[in-house]
PDB file of C-alpha atoms in Angstrom:
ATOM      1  CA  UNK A   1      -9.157-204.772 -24.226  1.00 49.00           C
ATOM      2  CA  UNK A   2      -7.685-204.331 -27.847  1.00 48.00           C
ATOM      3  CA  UNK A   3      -7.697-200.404 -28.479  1.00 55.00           C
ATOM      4  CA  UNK A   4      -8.685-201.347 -31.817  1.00 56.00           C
ATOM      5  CA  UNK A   5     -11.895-203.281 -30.817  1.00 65.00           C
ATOM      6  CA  UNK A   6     -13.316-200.456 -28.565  1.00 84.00           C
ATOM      7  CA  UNK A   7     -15.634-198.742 -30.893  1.00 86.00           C
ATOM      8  CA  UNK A   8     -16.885-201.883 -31.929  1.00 88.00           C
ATOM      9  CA  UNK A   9     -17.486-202.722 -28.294  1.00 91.00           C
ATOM     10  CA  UNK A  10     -19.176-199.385 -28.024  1.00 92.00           C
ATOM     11  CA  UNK A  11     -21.494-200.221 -30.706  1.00 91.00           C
ATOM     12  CA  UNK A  12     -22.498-203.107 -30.027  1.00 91.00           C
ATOM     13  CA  UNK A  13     -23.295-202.238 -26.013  1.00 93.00           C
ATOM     14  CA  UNK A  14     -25.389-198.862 -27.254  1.00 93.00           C
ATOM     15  CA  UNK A  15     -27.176-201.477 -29.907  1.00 92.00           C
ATOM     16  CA  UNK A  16     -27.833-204.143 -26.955  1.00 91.00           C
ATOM     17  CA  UNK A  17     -28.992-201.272 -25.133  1.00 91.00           C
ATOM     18  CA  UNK A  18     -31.073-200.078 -27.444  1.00 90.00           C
ATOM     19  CA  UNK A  19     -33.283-203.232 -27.538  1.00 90.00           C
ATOM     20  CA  UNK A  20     -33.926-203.849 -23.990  1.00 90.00           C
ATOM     21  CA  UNK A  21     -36.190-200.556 -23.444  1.00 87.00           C
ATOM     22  CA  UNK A  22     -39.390-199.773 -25.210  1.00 84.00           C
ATOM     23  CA  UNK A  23     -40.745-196.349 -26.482  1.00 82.00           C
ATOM     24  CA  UNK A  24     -42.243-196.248 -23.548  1.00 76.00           C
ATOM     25  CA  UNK A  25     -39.404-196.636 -20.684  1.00 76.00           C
ATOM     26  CA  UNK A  26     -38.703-193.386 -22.483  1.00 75.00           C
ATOM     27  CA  UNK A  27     -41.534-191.160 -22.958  1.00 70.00           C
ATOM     28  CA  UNK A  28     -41.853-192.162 -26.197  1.00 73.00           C
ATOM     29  CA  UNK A  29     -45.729-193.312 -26.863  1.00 71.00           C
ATOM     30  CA  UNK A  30     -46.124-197.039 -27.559  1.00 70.00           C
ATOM     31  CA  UNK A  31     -46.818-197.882 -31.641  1.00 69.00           C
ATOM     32  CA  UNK A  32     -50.703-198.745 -32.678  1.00 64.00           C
ATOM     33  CA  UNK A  33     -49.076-202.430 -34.288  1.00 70.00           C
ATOM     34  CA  UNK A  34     -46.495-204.707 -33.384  1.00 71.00           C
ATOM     35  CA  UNK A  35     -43.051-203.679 -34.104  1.00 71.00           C
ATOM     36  CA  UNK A  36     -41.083-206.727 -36.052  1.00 70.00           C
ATOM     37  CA  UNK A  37     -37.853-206.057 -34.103  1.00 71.00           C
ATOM     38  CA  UNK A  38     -37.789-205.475 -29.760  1.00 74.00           C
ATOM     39  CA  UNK A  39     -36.499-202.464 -28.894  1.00 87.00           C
ATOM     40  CA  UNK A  40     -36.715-198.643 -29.381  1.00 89.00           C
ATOM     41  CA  UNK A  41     -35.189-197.837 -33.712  1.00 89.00           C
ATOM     42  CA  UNK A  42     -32.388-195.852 -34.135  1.00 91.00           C
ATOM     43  CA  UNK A  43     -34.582-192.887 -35.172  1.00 90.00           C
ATOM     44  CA  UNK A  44     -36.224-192.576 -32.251  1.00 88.00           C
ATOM     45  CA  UNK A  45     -33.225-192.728 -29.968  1.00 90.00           C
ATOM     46  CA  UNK A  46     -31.232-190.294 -32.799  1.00 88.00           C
ATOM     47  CA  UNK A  47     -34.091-188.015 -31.861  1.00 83.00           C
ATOM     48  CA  UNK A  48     -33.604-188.376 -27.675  1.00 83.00           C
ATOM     49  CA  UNK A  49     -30.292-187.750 -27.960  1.00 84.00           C
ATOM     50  CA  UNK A  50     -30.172-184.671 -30.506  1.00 81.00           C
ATOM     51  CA  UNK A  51     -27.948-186.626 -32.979  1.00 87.00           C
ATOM     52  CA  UNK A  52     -28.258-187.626 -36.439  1.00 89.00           C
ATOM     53  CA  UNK A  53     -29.551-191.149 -37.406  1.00 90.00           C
ATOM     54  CA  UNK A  54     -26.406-191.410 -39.749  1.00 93.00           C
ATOM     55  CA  UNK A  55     -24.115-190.424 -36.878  1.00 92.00           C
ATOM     56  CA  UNK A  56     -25.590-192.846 -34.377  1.00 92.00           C
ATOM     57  CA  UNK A  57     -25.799-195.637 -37.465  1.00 93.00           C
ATOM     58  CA  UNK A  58     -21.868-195.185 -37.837  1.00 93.00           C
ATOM     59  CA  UNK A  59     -21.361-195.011 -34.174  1.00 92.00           C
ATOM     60  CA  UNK A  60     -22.879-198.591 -33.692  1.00 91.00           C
ATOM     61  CA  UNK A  61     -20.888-199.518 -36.309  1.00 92.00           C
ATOM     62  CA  UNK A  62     -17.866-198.614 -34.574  1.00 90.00           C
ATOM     63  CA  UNK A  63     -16.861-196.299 -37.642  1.00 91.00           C
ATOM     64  CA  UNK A  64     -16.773-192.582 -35.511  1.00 89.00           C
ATOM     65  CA  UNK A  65     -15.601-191.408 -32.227  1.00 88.00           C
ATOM     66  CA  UNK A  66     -17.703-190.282 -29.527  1.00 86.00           C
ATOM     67  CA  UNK A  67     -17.884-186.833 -27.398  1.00 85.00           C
ATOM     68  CA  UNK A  68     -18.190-186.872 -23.935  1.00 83.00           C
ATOM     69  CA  UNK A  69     -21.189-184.363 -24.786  1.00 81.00           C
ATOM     70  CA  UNK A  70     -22.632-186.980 -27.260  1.00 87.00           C
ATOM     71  CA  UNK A  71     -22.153-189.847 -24.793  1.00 89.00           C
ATOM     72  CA  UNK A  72     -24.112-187.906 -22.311  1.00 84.00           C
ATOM     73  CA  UNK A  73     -27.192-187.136 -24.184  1.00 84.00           C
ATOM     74  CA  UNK A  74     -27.101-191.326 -25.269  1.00 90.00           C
ATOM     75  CA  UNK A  75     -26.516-191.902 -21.620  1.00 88.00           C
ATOM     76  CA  UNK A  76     -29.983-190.044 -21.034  1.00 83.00           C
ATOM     77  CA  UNK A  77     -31.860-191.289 -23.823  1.00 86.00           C
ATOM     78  CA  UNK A  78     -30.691-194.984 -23.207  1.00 89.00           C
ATOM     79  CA  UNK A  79     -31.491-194.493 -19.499  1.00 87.00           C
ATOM     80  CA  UNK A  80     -28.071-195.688 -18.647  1.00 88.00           C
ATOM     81  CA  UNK A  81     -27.200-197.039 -14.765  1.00 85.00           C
ATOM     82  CA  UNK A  82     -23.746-195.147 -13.348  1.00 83.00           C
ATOM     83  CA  UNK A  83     -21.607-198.194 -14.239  1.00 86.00           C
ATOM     84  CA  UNK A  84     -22.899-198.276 -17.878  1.00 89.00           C
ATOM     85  CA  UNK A  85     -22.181-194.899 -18.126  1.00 89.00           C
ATOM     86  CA  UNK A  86     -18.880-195.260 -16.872  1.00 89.00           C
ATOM     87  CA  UNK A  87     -18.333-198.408 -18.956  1.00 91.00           C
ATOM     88  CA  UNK A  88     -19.192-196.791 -22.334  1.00 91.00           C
ATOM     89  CA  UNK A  89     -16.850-193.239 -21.666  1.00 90.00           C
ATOM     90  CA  UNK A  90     -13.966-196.218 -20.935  1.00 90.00           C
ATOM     91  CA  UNK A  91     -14.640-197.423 -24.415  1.00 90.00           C
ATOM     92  CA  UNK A  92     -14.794-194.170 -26.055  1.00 90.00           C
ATOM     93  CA  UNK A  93     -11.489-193.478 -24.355  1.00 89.00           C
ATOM     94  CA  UNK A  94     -13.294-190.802 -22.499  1.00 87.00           C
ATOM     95  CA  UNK A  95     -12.670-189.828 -18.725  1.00 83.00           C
ATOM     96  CA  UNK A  96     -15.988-190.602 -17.093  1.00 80.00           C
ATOM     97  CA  UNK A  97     -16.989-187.313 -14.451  1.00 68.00           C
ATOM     98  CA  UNK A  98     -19.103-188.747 -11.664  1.00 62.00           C
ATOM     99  CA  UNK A  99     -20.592-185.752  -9.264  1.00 46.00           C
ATOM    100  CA  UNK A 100     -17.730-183.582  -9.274  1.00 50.00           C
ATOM    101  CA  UNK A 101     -18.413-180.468 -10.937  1.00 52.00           C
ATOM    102  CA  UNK A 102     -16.770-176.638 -11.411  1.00 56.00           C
ATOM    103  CA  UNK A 103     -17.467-173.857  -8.487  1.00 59.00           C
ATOM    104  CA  UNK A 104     -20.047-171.577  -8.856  1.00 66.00           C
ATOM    105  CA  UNK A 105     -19.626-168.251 -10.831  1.00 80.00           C
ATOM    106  CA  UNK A 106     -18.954-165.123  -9.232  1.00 84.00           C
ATOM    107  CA  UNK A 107     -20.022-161.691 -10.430  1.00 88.00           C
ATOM    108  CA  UNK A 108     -17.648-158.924  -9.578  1.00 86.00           C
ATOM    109  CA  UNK A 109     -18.854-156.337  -7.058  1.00 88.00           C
ATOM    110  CA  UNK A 110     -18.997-153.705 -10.104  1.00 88.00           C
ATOM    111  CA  UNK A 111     -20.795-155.298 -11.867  1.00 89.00           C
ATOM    112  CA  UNK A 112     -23.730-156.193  -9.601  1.00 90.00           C
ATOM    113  CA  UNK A 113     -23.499-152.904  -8.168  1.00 91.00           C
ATOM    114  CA  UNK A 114     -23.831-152.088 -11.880  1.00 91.00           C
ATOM    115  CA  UNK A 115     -27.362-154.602 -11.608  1.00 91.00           C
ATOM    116  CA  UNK A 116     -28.682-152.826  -8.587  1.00 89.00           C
ATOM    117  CA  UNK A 117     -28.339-149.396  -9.983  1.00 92.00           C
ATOM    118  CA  UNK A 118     -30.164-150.227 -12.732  1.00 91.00           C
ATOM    119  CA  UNK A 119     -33.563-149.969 -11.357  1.00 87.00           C
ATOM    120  CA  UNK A 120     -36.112-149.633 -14.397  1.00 90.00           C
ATOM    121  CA  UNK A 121     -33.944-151.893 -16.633  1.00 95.00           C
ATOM    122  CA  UNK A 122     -34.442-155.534 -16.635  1.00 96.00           C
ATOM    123  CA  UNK A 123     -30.614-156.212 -16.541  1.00 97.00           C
ATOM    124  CA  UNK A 124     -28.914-160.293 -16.391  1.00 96.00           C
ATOM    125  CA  UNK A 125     -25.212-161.258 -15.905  1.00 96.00           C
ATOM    126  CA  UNK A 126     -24.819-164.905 -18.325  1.00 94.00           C
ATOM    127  CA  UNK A 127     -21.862-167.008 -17.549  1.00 91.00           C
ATOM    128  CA  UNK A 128     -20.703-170.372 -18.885  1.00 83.00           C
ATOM    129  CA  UNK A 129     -23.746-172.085 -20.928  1.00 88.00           C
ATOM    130  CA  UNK A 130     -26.033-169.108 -20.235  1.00 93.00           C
ATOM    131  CA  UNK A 131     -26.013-169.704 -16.882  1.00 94.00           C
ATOM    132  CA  UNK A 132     -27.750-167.041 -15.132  1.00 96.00           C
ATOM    133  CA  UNK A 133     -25.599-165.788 -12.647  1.00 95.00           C
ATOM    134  CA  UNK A 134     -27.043-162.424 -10.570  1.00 95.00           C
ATOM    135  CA  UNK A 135     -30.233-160.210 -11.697  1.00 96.00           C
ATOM    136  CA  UNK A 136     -31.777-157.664 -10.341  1.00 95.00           C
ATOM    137  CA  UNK A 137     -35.391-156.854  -8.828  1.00 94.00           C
ATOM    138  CA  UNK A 138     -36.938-155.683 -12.360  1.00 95.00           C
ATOM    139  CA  UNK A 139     -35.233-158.865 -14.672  1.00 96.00           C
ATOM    140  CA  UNK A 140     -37.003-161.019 -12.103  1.00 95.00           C
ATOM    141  CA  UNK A 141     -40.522-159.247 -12.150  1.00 95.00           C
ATOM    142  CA  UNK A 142     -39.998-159.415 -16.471  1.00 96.00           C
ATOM    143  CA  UNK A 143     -39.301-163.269 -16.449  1.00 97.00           C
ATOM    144  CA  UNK A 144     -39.626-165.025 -13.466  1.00 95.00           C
ATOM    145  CA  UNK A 145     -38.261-165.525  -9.796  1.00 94.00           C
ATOM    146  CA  UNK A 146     -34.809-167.137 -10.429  1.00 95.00           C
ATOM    147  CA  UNK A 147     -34.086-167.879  -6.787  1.00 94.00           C
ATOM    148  CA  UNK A 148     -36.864-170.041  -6.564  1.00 93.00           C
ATOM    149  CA  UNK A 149     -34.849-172.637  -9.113  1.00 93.00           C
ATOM    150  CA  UNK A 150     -31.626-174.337  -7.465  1.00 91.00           C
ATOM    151  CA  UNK A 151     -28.478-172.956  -9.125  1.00 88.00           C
ATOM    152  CA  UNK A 152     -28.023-176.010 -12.107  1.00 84.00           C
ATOM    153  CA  UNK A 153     -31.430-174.974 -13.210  1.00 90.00           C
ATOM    154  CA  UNK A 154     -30.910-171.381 -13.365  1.00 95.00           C
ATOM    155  CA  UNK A 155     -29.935-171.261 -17.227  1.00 96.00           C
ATOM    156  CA  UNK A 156     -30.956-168.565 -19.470  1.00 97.00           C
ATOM    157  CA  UNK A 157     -32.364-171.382 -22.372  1.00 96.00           C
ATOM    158  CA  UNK A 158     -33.465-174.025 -19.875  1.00 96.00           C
ATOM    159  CA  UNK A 159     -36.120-171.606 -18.581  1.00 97.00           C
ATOM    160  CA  UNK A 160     -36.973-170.638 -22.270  1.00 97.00           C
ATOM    161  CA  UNK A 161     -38.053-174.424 -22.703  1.00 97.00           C
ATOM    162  CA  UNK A 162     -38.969-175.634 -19.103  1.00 95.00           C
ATOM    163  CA  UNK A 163     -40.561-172.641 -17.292  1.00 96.00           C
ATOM    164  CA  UNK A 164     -44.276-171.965 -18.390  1.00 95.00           C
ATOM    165  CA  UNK A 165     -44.258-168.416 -17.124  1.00 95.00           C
ATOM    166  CA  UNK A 166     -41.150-167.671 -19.184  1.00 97.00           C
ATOM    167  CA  UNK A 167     -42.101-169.434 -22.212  1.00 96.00           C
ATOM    168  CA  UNK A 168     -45.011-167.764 -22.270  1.00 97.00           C
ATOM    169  CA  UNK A 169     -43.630-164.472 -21.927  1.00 97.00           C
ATOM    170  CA  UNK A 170     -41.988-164.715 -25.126  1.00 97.00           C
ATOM    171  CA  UNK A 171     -44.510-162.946 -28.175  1.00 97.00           C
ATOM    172  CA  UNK A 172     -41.809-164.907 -30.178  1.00 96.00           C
ATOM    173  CA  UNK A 173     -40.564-168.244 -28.245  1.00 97.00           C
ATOM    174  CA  UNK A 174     -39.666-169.845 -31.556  1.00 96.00           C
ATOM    175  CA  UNK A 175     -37.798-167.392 -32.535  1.00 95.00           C
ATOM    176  CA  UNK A 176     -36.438-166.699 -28.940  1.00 95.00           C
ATOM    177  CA  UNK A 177     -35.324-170.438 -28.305  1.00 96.00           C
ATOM    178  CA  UNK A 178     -33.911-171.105 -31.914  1.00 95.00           C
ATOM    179  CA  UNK A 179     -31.594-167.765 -30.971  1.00 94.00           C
ATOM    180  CA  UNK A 180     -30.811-169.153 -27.423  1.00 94.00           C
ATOM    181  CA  UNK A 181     -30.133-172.641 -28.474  1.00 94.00           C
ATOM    182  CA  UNK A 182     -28.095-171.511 -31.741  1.00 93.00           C
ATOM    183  CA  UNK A 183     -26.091-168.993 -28.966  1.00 92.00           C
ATOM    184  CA  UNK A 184     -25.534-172.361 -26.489  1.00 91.00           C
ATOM    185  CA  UNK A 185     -24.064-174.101 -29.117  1.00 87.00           C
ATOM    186  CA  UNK A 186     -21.307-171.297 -29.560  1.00 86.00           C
ATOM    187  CA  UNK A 187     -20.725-171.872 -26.001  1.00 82.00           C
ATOM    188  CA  UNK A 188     -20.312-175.174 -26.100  1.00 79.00           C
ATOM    189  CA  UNK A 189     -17.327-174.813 -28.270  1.00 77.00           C
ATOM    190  CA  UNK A 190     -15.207-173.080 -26.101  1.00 76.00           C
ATOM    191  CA  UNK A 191     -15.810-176.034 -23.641  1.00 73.00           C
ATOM    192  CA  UNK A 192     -17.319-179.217 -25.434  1.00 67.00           C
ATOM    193  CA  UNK A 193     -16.811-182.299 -22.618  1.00 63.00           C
ATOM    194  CA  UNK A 194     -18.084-179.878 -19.196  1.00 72.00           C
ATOM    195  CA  UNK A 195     -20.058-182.291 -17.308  1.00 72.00           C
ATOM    196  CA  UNK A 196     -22.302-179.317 -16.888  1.00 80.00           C
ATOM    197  CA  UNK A 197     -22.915-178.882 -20.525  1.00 82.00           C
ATOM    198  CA  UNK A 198     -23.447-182.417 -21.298  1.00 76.00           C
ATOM    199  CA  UNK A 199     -26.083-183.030 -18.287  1.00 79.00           C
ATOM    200  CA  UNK A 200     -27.976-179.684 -19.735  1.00 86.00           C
ATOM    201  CA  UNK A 201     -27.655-180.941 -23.229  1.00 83.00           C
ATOM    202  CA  UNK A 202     -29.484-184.118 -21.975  1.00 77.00           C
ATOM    203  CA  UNK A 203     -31.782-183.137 -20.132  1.00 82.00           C
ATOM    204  CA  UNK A 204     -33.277-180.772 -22.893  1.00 88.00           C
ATOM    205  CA  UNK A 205     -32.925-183.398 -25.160  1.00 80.00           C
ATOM    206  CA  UNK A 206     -35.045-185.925 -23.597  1.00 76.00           C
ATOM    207  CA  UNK A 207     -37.523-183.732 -22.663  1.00 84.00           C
ATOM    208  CA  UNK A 208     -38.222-181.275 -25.388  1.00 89.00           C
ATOM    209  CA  UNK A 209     -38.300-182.225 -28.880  1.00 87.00           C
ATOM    210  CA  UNK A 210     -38.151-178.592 -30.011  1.00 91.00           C
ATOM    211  CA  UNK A 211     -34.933-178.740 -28.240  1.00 91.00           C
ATOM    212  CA  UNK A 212     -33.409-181.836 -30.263  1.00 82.00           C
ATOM    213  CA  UNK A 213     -34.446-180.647 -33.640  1.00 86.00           C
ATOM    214  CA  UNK A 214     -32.359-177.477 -33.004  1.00 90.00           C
ATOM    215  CA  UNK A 215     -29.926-178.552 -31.233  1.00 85.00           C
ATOM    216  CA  UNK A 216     -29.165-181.333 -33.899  1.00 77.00           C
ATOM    217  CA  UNK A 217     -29.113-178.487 -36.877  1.00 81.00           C
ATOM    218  CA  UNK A 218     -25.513-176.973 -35.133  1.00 80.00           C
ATOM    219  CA  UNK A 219     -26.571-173.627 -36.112  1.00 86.00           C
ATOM    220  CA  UNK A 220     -24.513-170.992 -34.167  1.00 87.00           C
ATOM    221  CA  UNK A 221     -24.888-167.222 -33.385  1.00 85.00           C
ATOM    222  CA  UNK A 222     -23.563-165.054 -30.480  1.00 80.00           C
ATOM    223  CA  UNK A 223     -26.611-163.214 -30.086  1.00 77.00           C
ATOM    224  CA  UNK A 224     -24.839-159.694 -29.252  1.00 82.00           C
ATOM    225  CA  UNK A 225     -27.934-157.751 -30.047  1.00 88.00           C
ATOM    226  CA  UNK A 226     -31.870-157.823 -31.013  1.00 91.00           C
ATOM    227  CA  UNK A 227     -35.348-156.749 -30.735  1.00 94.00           C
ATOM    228  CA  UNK A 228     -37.524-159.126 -28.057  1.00 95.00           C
ATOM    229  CA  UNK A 229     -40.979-158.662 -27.693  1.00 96.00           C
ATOM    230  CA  UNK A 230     -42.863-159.856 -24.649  1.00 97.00           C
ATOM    231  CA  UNK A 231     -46.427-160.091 -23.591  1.00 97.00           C
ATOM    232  CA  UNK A 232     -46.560-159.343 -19.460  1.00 96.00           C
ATOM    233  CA  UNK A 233     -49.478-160.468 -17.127  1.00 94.00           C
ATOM    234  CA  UNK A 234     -48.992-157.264 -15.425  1.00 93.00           C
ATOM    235  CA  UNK A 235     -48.121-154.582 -17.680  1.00 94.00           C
ATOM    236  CA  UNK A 236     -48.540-155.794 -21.168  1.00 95.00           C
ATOM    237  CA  UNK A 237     -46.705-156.267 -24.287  1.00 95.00           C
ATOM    238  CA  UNK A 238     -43.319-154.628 -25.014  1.00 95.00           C
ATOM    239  CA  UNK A 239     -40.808-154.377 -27.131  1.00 96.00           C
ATOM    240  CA  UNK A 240     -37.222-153.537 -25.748  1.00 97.00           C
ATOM    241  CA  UNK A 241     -34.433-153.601 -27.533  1.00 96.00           C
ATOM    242  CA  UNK A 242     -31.660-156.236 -26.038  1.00 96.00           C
ATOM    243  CA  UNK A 243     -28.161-155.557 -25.499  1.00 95.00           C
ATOM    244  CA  UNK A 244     -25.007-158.248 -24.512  1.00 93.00           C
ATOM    245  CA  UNK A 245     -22.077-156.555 -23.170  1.00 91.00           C
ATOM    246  CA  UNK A 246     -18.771-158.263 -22.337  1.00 89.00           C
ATOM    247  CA  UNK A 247     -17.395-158.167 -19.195  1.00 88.00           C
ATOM    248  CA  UNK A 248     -13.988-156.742 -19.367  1.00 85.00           C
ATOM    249  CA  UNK A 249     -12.214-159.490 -16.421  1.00 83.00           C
ATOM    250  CA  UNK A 250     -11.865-162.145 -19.677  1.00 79.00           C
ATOM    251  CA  UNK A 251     -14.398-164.470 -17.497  1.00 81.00           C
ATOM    252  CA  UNK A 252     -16.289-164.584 -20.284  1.00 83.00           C
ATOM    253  CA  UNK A 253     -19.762-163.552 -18.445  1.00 90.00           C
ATOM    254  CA  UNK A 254     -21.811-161.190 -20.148  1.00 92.00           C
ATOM    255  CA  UNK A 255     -24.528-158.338 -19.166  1.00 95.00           C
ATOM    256  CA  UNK A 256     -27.722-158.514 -20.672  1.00 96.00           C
ATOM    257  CA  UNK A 257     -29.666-155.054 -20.914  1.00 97.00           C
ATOM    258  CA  UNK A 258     -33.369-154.827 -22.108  1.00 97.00           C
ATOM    259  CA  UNK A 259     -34.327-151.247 -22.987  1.00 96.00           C
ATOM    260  CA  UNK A 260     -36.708-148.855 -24.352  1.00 96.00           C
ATOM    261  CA  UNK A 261     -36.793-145.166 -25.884  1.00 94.00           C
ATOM    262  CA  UNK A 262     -37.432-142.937 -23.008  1.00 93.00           C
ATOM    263  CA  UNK A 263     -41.134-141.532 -23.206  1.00 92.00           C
ATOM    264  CA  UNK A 264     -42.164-144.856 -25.246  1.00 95.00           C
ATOM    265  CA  UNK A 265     -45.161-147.114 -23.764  1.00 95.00           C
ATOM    266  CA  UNK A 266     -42.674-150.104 -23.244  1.00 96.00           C
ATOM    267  CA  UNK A 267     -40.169-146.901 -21.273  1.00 95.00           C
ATOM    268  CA  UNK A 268     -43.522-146.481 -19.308  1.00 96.00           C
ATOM    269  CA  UNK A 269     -44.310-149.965 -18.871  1.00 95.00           C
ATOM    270  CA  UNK A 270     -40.910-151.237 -17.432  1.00 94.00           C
ATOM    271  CA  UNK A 271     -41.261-148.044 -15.083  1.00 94.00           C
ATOM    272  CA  UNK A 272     -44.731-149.771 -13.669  1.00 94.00           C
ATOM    273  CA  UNK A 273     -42.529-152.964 -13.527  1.00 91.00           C
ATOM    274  CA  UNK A 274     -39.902-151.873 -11.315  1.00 89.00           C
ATOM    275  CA  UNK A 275     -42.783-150.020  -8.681  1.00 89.00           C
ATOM    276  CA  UNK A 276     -44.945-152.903  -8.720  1.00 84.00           C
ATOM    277  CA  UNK A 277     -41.049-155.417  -8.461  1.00 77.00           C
ATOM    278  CA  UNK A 278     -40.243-152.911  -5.430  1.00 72.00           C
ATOM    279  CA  UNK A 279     -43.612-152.862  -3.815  1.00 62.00           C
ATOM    280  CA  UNK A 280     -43.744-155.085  -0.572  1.00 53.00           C
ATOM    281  CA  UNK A 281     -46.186-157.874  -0.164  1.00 46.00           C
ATOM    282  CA  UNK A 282     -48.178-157.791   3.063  1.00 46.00           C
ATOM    283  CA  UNK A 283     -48.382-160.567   5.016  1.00 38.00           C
ATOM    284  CA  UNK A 284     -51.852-162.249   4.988  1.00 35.00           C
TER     285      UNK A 284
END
């Protein structure tokens, strides 16, 4: 195929593929009249895939390149079979990443003996994406269980949007999720086609539409430091003050500390967290 003619090709496959699924092959609810033309409209598939209706209106025209990121989120929102998927990355000149993907983080032993010894303070380690990658006893009894999620759902912003308990948690989700998905997008930067980053992308963006509206504004932040403010089934509200520290290997993982002043009800309240976190369950 003609180098040249590729985009076009491109366009007109995502446009053919467009009008063989209705609104609701997608989760999209079906319209109250008949629409004039089959198909799902560009807006609502713009809106599945986190991307502007201009962009996706010049990318069916053949007029911009794709990202493998960009091409995953369309291959989600278009419901795309493995050999359309791997058709369309071959016309955006893209290599196409079946199941393959990166080892699994490691924290260094300091550091999670650095976790550990932290017994009152809810305490993280974030790697690539916000991947959550060790915790200790009092992070978990703050947010949730983490080991009860396989590994490629353990991500710091996926829970914000897909986990009721942590969603919840948040006093402030919209503010909390704006932060986390502005502080993804910084990520994804450093690393724009990882398979991993595209399938996360996706999956938030077909299934939250919170998710797609922010996503689509590009706003960035590193999110080094803040106030959060939580409401606990067990303890309460608090407010803790939260803290990202750099680890110093250059792997690019980062600590997360949530604090209080000592003496302060939220001090006292994370104190009740870690006995009740450290207190065993009897069997029944």
């Amino acid at each position: 195929m003609d180098p040249i003619s590729r985009p076009r090709e491109l366009g007109d496959f995502l446009k053919a593929r467009r009008a063989q699924l209705n609104p609701s092959d997608v989760g999209l609810p079906e319209p109250a009249t008949r629409r004039r033309v089959a198909g799902l409209r560009r807006e609502e598939v713009a809106q599945l895939a986190a991307i502007s209706v201009d962009y996706l209106t010049r990318l069916e025209q053949g007029r911009v390149p794709a990202s493998s990121a960009v091409l995953a989120t369309l291959a989600r929102a278009l419901r795309l079979s493995e050999d359309q998927q791997s058709y369309v990355y071959e016309l955006a000149g893209k290599p196409f990443r079946r199941p393959r993907r990166r080892a699994g983080e490691k924290v260094r032993p300091a550091m999670k003996r650095l976790l550990d010894q932290l017994a009152e303070t809810p305490a993280m380690v974030l790697g690539r994406r916000m991947d959550i990658v060790a915790w200790n006893e009092s992070a978990a009894a703050l947010f949730t269980d983490f080991a009860r999620y396989p590994a490629n759902r353990r991500n710091y912003v996926y829970l914000l949007f897909a986990d009721p308990q942590v969603r919840v948690l948040h006093v402030e989700w919209e503010h909390a999720a704006r932060t986390a998905v502005a502080a993804l997008h910084l990520e994804a930067a450093r690393d724009p086609d990882a398979p991993e980053l595209a399938d996360l992308v996706g999956e938030l963006a077909v299934h939250h539409p919170e998710f797609r509206t922010w996503w689509a504004a590009h706003h960035v932040t590193s999110a080094g430091y803040g106030v959060k403010h939580y409401r606990h089934p067990v303890v309460g509200e608090l407010t803790l003050d939260c803290d990202m520290w750099e680890s110093p290997d250059g792997s690019g993982q980062r600590l997360m500390v949530l604090t209080a002043d000592a003496g302060s009800p939220a001090h006292e309240a994370l104190r009740i967290l870690a006995s009740w976190a450290a207190t065993p369950v009897e069997s029944p």
